[in-house]
Coordinates of C-alpha atoms in Angstrom, one line a residue:
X18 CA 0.0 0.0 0.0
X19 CA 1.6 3.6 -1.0
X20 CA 2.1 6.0 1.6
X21 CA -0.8 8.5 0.5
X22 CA -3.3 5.7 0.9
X23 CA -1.7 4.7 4.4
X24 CA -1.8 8.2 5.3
X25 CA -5.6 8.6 4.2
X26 CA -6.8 5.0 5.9
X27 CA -4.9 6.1 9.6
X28 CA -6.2 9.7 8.9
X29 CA -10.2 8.9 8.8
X30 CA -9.4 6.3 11.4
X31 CA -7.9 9.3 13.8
X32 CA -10.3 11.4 13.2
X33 CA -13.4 9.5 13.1
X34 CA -12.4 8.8 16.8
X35 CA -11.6 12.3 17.6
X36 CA -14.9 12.9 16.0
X37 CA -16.8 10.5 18.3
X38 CA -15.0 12.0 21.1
X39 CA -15.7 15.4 20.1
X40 CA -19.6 14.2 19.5
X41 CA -19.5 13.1 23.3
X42 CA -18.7 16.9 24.5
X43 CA -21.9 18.3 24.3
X44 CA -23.5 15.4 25.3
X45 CA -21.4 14.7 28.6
X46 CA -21.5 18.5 29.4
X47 CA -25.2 18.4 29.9
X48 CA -26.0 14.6 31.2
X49 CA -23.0 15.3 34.1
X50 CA -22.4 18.2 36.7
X51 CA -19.8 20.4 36.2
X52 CA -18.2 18.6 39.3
X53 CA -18.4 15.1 38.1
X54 CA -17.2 16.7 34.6
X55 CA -13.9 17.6 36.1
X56 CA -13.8 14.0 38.2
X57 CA -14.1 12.5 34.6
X58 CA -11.4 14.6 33.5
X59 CA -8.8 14.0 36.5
X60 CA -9.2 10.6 35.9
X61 CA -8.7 10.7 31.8
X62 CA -5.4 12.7 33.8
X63 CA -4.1 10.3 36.0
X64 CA -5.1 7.7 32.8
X65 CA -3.0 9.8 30.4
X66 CA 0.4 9.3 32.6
X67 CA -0.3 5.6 33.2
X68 CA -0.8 4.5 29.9
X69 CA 2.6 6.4 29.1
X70 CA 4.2 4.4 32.0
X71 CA 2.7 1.1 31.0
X72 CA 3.5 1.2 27.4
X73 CA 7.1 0.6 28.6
X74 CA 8.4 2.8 25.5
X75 CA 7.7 -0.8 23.8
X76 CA 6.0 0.8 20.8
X77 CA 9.5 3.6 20.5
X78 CA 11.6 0.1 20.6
X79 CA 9.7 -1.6 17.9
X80 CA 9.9 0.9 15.4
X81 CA 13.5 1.9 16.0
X82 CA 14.8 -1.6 15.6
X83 CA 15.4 -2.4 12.4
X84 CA 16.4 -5.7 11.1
X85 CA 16.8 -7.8 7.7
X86 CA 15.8 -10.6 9.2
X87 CA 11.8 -10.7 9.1
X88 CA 11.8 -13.2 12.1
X89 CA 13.9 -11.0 14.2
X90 CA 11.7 -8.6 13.7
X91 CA 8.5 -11.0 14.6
X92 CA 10.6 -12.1 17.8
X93 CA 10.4 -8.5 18.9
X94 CA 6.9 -8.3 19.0
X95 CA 6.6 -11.8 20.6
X96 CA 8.4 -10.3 23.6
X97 CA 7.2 -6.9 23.1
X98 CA 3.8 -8.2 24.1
X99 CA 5.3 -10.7 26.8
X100 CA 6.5 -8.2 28.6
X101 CA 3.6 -6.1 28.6
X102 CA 1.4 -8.7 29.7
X103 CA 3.8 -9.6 32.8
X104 CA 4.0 -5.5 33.3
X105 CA 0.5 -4.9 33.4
X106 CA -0.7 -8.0 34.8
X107 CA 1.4 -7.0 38.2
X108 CA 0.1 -3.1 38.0
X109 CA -3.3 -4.6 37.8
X110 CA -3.1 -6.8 41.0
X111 CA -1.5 -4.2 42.6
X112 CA -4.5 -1.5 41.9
X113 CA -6.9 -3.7 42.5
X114 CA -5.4 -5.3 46.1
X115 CA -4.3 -1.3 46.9
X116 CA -6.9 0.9 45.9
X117 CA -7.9 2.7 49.2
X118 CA -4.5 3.5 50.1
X119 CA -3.8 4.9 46.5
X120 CA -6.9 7.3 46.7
X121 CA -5.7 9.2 49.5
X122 CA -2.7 10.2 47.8
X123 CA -5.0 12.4 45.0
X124 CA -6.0 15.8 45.7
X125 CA -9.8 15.2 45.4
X126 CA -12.4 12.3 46.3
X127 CA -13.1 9.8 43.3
X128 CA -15.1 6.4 43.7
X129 CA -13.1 3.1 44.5
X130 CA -14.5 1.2 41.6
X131 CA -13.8 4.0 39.0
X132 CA -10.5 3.7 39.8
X133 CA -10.4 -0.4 39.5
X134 CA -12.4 0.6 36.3
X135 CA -9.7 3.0 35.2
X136 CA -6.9 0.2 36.0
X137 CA -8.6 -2.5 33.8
X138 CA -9.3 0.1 30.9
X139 CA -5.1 0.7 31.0
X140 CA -4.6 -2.7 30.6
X141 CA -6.4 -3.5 28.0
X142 CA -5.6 0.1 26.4
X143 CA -1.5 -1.1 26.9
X144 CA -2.1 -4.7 24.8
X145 CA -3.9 -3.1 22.2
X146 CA -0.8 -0.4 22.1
X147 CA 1.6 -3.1 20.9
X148 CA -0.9 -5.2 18.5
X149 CA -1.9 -1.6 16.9
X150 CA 2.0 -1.4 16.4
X151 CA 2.2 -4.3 14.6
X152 CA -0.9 -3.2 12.1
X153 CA 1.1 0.1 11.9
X154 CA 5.0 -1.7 11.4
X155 CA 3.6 -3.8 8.8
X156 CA 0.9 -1.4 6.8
X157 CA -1.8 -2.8 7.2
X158 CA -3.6 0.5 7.6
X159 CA -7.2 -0.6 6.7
X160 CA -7.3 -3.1 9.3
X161 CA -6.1 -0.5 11.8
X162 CA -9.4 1.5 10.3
X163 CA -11.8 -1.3 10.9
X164 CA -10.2 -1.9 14.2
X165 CA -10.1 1.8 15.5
X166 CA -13.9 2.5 14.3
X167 CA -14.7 -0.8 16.3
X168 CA -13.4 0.2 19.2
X169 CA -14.5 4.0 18.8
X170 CA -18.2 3.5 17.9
X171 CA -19.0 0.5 20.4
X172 CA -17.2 3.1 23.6
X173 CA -19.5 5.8 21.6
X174 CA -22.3 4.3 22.2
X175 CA -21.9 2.5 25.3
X176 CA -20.8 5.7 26.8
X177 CA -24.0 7.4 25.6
X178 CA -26.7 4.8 26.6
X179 CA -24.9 4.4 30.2
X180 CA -25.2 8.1 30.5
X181 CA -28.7 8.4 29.7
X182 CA -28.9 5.3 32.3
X183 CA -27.8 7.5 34.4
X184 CA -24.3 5.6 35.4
X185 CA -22.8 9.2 35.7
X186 CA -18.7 8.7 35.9
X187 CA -18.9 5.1 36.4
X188 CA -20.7 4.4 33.4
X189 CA -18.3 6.2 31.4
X190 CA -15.2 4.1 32.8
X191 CA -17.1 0.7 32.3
X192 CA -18.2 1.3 28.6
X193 CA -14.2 2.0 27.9
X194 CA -13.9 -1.8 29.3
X195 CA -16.4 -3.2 27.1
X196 CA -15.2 -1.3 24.1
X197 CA -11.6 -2.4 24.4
X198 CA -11.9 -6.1 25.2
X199 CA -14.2 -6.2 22.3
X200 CA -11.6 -4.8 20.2
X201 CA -9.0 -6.9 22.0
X202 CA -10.5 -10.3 20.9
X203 CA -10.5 -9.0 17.1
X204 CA -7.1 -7.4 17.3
X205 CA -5.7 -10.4 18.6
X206 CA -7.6 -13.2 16.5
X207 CA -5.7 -10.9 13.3
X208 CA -2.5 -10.2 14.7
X209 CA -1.0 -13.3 17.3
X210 CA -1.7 -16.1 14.2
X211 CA 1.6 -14.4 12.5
X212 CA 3.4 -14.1 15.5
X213 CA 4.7 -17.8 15.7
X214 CA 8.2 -17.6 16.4
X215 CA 9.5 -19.7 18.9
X216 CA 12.2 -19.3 21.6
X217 CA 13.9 -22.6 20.2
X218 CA 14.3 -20.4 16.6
X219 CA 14.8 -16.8 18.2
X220 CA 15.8 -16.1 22.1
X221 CA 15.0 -13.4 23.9
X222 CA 15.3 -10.1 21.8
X223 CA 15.1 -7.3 24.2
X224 CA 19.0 -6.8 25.3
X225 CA 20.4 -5.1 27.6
X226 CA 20.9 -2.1 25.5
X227 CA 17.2 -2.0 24.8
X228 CA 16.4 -1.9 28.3
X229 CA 18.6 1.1 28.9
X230 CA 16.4 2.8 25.8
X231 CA 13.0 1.4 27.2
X232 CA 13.9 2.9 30.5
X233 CA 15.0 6.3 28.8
X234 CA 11.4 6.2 26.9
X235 CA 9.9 5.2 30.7
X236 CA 11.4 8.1 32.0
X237 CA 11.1 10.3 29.3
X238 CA 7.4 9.8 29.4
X239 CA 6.8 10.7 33.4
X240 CA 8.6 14.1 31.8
X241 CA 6.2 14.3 29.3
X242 CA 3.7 14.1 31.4
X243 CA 4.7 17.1 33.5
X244 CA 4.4 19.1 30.5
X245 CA 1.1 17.8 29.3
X246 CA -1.0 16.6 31.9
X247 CA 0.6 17.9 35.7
X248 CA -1.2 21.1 35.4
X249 CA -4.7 19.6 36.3
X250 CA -3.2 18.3 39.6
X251 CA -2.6 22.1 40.7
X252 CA -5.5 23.6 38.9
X253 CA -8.2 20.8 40.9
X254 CA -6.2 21.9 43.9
X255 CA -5.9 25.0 43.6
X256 CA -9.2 26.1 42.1
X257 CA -11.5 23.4 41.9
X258 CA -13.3 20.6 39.8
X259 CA -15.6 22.9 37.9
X260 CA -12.9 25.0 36.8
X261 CA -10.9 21.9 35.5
X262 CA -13.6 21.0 34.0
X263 CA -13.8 24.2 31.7
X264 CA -10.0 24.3 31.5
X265 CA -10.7 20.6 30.2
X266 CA -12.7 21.4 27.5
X267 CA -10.4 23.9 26.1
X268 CA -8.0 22.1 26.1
X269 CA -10.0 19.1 24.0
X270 CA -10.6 21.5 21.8
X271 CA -6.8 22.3 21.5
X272 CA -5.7 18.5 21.7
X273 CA -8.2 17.9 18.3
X274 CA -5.9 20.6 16.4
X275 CA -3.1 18.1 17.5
X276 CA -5.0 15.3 16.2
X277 CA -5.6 16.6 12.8
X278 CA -1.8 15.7 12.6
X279 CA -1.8 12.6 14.2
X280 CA -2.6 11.0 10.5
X281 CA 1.1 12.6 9.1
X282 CA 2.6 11.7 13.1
X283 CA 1.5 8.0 12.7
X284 CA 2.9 7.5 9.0
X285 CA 5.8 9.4 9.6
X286 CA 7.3 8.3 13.3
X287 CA 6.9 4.8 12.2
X288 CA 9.5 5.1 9.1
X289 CA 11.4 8.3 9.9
X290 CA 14.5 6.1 11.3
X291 CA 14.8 4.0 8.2
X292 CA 14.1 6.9 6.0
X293 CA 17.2 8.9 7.9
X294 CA 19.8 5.8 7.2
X295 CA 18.1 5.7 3.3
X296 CA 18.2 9.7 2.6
X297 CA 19.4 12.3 5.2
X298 CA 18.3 15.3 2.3
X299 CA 14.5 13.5 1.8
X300 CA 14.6 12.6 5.8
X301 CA 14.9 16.9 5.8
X302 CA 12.8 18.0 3.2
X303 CA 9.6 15.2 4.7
X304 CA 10.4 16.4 8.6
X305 CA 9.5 20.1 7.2
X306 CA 7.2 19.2 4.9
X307 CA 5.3 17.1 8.0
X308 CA 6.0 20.7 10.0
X309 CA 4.7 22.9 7.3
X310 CA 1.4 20.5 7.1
X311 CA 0.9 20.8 11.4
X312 CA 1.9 24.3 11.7
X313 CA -1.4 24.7 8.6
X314 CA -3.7 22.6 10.3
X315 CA -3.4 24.3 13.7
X316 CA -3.8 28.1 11.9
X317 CA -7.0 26.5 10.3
X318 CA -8.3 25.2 13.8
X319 CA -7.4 29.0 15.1
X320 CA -9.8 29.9 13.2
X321 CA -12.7 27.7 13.1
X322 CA -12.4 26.3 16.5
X323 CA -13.9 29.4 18.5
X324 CA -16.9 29.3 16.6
X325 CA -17.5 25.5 16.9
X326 CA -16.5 25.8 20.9
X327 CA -19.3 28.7 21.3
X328 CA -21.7 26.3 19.6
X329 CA -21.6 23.1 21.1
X330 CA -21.1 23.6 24.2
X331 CA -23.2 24.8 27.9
X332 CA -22.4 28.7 28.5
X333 CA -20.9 28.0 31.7
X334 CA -18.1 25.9 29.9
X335 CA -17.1 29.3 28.3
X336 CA -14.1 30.8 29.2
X337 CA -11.6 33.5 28.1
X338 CA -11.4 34.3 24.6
X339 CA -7.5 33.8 24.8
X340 CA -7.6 30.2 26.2
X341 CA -8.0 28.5 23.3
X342 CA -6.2 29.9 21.0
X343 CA -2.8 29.5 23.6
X344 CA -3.3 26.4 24.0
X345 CA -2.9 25.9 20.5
X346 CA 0.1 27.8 20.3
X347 CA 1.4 24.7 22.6
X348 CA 0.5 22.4 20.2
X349 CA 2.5 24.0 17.7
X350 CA 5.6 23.9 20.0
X351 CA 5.0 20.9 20.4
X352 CA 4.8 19.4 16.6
X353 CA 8.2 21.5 16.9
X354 CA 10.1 19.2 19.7
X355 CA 8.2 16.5 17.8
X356 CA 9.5 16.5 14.9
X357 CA 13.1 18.2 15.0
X358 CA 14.5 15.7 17.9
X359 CA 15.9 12.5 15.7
X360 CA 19.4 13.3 16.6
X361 CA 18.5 12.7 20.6
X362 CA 16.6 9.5 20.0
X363 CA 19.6 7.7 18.0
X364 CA 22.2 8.2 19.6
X365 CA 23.3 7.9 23.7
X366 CA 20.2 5.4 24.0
X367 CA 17.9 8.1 24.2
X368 CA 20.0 9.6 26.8
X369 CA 18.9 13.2 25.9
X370 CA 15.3 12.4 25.2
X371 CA 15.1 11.9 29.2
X372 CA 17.2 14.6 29.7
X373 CA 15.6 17.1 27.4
X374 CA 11.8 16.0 28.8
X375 CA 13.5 15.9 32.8
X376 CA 14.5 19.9 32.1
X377 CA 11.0 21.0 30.6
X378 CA 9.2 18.8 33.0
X379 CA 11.3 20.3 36.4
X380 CA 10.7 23.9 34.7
X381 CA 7.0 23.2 34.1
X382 CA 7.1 21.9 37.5
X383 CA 8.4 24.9 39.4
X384 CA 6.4 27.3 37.5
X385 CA 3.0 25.3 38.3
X386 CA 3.7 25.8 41.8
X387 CA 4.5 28.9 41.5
X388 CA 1.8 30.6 39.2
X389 CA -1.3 28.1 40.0
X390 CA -2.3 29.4 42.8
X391 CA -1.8 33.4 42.1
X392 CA -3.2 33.6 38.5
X393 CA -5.3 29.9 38.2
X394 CA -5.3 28.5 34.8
X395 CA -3.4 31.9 33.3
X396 CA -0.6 30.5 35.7
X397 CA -0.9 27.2 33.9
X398 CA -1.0 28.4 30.2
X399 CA 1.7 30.6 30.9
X400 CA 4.0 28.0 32.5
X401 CA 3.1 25.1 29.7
X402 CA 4.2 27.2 27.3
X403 CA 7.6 28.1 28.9
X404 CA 8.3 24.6 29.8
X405 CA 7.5 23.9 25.9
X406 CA 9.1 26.5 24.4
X407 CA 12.5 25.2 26.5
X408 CA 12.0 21.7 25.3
X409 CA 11.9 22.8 21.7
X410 CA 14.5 24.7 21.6
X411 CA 16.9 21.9 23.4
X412 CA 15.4 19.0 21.3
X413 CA 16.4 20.9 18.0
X414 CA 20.3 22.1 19.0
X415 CA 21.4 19.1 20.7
X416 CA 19.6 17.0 18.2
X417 CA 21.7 19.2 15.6
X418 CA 24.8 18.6 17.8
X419 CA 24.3 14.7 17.8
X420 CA 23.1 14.3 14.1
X421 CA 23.7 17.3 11.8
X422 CA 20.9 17.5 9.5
X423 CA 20.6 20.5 6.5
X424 CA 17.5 21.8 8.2
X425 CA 16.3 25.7 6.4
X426 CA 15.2 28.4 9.1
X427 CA 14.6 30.1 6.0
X428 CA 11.7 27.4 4.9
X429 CA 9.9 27.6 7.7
X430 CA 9.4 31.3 8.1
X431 CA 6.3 31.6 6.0
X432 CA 4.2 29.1 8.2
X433 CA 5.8 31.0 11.5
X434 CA 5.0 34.2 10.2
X435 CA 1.0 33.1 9.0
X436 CA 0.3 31.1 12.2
X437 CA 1.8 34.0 14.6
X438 CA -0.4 36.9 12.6
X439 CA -3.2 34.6 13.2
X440 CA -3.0 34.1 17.2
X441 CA -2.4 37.6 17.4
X442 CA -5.6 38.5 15.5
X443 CA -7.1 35.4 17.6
X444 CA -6.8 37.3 20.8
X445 CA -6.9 40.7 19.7
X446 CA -11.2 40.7 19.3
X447 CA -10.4 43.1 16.9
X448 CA -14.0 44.4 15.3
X449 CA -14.5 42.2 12.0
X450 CA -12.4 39.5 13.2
X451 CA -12.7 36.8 11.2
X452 CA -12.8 38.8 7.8
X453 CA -9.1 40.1 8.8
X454 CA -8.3 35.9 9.8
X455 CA -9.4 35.0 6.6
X456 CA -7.3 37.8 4.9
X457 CA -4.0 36.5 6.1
X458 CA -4.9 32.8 5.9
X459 CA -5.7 33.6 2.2
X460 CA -1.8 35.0 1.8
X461 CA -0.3 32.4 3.9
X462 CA -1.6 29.7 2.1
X463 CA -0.5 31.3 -1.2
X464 CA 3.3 31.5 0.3
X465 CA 2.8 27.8 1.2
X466 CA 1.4 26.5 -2.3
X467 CA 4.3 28.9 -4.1
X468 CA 6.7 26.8 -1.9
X469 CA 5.3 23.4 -2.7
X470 CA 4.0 24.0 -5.8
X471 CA 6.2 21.5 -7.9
X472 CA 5.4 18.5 -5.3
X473 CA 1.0 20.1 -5.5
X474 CA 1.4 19.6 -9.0
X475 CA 2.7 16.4 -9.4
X476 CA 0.4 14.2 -7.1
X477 CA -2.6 16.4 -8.6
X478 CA -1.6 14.9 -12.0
X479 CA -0.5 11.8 -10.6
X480 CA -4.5 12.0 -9.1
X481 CA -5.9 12.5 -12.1
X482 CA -4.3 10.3 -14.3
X483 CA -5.5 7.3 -12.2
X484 CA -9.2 8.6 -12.4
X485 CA -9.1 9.0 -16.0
X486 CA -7.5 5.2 -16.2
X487 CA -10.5 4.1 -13.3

């Protein structure tokens, strides 16, 4: 399967769920409190970091492992999924034999059983991690669509009728269980029948070495965390569930500009290692082509998503005008340290990646405390976006340093300048505000299509030529 049509199959798959999830906002706004809104959302928190933690940086291993040997590669994914099941089989037991003790180490009441709801939905979330690789590894990107709308629909509407059952938080957690274990039994009918090597062919795969990388990932991941996830710790604290609850849905609404990318992120992360060791000039020329295309989409949700927010969604979920828009200023940061940090994960066994993620994370840290309480969820913007902005700047020169790679500043400028005039106008409520948006998009996408205009032009004939042959 070409790349376009991989691209296209993990792009409706990504955003049909974002799409379901999306659906759901209006829907859970209205059928919960604003309270039990923010207890769902600390716990889709505290289920962010976890599911990091009990990936294992297994799915960073598997595509960065490259080997001529097609049973090698098989092997890998036999243990990958070992080890995960021995991982998350102990996390489980250990929830489920612990829960009272763990709940009063969170800042705010929750139920017992959503929590042993929440640990069974991260095990079954971890397995289907490492199978989805597989689908992903070996392009098989229409039965990652089937798949993902499986498991997206059935939550989707579990989640609704619970709701309307009046299940409340509970209801939401148990319809994820049902959802994934459905998809779990599929997943694994497709995917274990090819993984059939046996110890007595291949040993154990995962060395020492990749322990020191999986541990660097591990680590690198509690990090990431603290930049993306540790401010609703301080903000429950400091101001409450209601007001995480509308920080929340900002930020959903941020985190869908993210996912309009995730179609480019999943293509590209899985092949950007062998396409580095094939062609350091194309390796270049795709990582800003990729930056170009996430740096667009974000610009475009600057724009729409104020007026989509405003309509979907109860009044008292509104907040200020320049929420929003910041926290998509983070997002593009972050396709930044996303995309320009190849250099850090090759070499040193991912040494820097930790290191990089431990500086932003302890600056993010200190600046939580410190802001939180004084200005609320200003505080929080204000220190995500430091602690990003840090991160990206250290990913791309010691990335550089490591693994010198003809990037062009120059390239780039077009798509800084256009997004930047944008936010400002975003935040400005300047009178006739989305005449003067539409204005600048209108020359930034002109800069953009003069820039690609040879690469446009040849997959628009390449288009055409196969629908005049259909």
């Amino acid at each position: 399967m070409n790349a376009m049509k991989q691209v296209l199959y993990f792009g409706f798959s990504t955003l049909a769920l974002k799409g379901l999830g999306f659906a759901l906002l209006p829907i859970s706004t209205r059928l919960l409190t604003q309270s039990q809104f923010g207890e769902l959302n600390f716990l889709v928190s505290i289920s962010a970091v976890l599911s990091l933690l009990l990936c294992l940086g297994l799915p960073e291993l598997i595509f960065k492992q490259q080997s001529a040997n097609p049973k090698q590669k098989l092997a890998l994914f036999r243990d990958s999924i070992l080890l995960s099941i021995l991982i998350n089989g102990l996390f489980l037991i250990t929830t489920l034999m612990f829960t009272e003790p763990l709940l009063s180490l969170l800042p705010v009441a929750l139920n017992p059983i959503d929590i042993k709801f929440l640990a069974i939905n991260l095990v079954l979330s971890s397995a289907l991690t490492i199978l989805f690789c597989y689908l992903r590894y070996y392009e098989m990107a229409k039965h990652f669509l089937w798949l993902a709308l499986l498991q997206g629909i059935s939550q989707t509407t579990i989640t609704i009728t619970f709701l309307y059952l009046g299940y409340g938080v509970t209801g939401v957690m148990a319809s994820g269980i049902l959802a994934s274990l459905l998809t779990l039994v599929v997943t694994t009918s497709i995917v274990l029948k090819n993984i059939t090597i046996s110890f007595n062919v291949i040993k154990w795969t995962i060395s020492y070495k990749d322990t020191l990388f999986l541990c660097s990932i591990i680590m690198s991941s509690l990090f990431v965390y603290t930049n993306n996830g540790a401010e609703n710790w301080f903000i429950v604290e400091s101001v409450g569930k209601e007001k995480l609850a509308q920080y929340y849905v900002a930020l959903q609404f941020a985190i869908m500009t993210s996912f309009t990318f995730e179609p480019i992120r999943m293509w590209w992360f899985s092949r950007r290692f062998k396409e580095l060791s094939a062609c350091p000039k194309n390796y270049v020329y795709l990582c800003e082509l990729s930056l170009d295309i996430g740096i667009l989409l974000c610009t475009i949700m600057l724009v729409l998503t104020p007026f989509v927010f405003t309509l979907v969604l109860p009044s008292n979920y509104l907040l200020n005008s320049w929420l929003l828009p910041s926290l998509i200023c983070i997002v593009v940061l972050r396709h930044h340290s996303d995309l320009l940090n190849i250099g850090c994960y090759i070499h040193r066994n991912g040494f820097y990646v930790s290191a990089v993620n431990g500086i932003s994370a302890l600056t993010a840290l200190i600046l939580l405390v410190i802001l939180v309480p004084l200005k609320g969820i200003l505080g929080a913007v204000i220190a995500l976006f430091i602690a990003q902005l840090i991160k990206t700047l250290l990913f791309f020169f010691i990335s550089q340093k490591l693994e010198k790679l003809p990037y062009s500043i120059k390239r780039l400028i077009p798509s800084w300048v256009g997004f930047s005039t944008i936010y400002l106008l975003s935040i400005s409520q300047l009178e006739h505000l989305l005449l003067w948006q539409v204005a600048f998009f209108t020359i930034y996408t002109a800069a953009l299509f003069k820039k690609y205009k040879s690469p446009i032009r040849t997959a628009l004939n390449t288009l055409f030529e196969r629908s005049a042959h259909d």
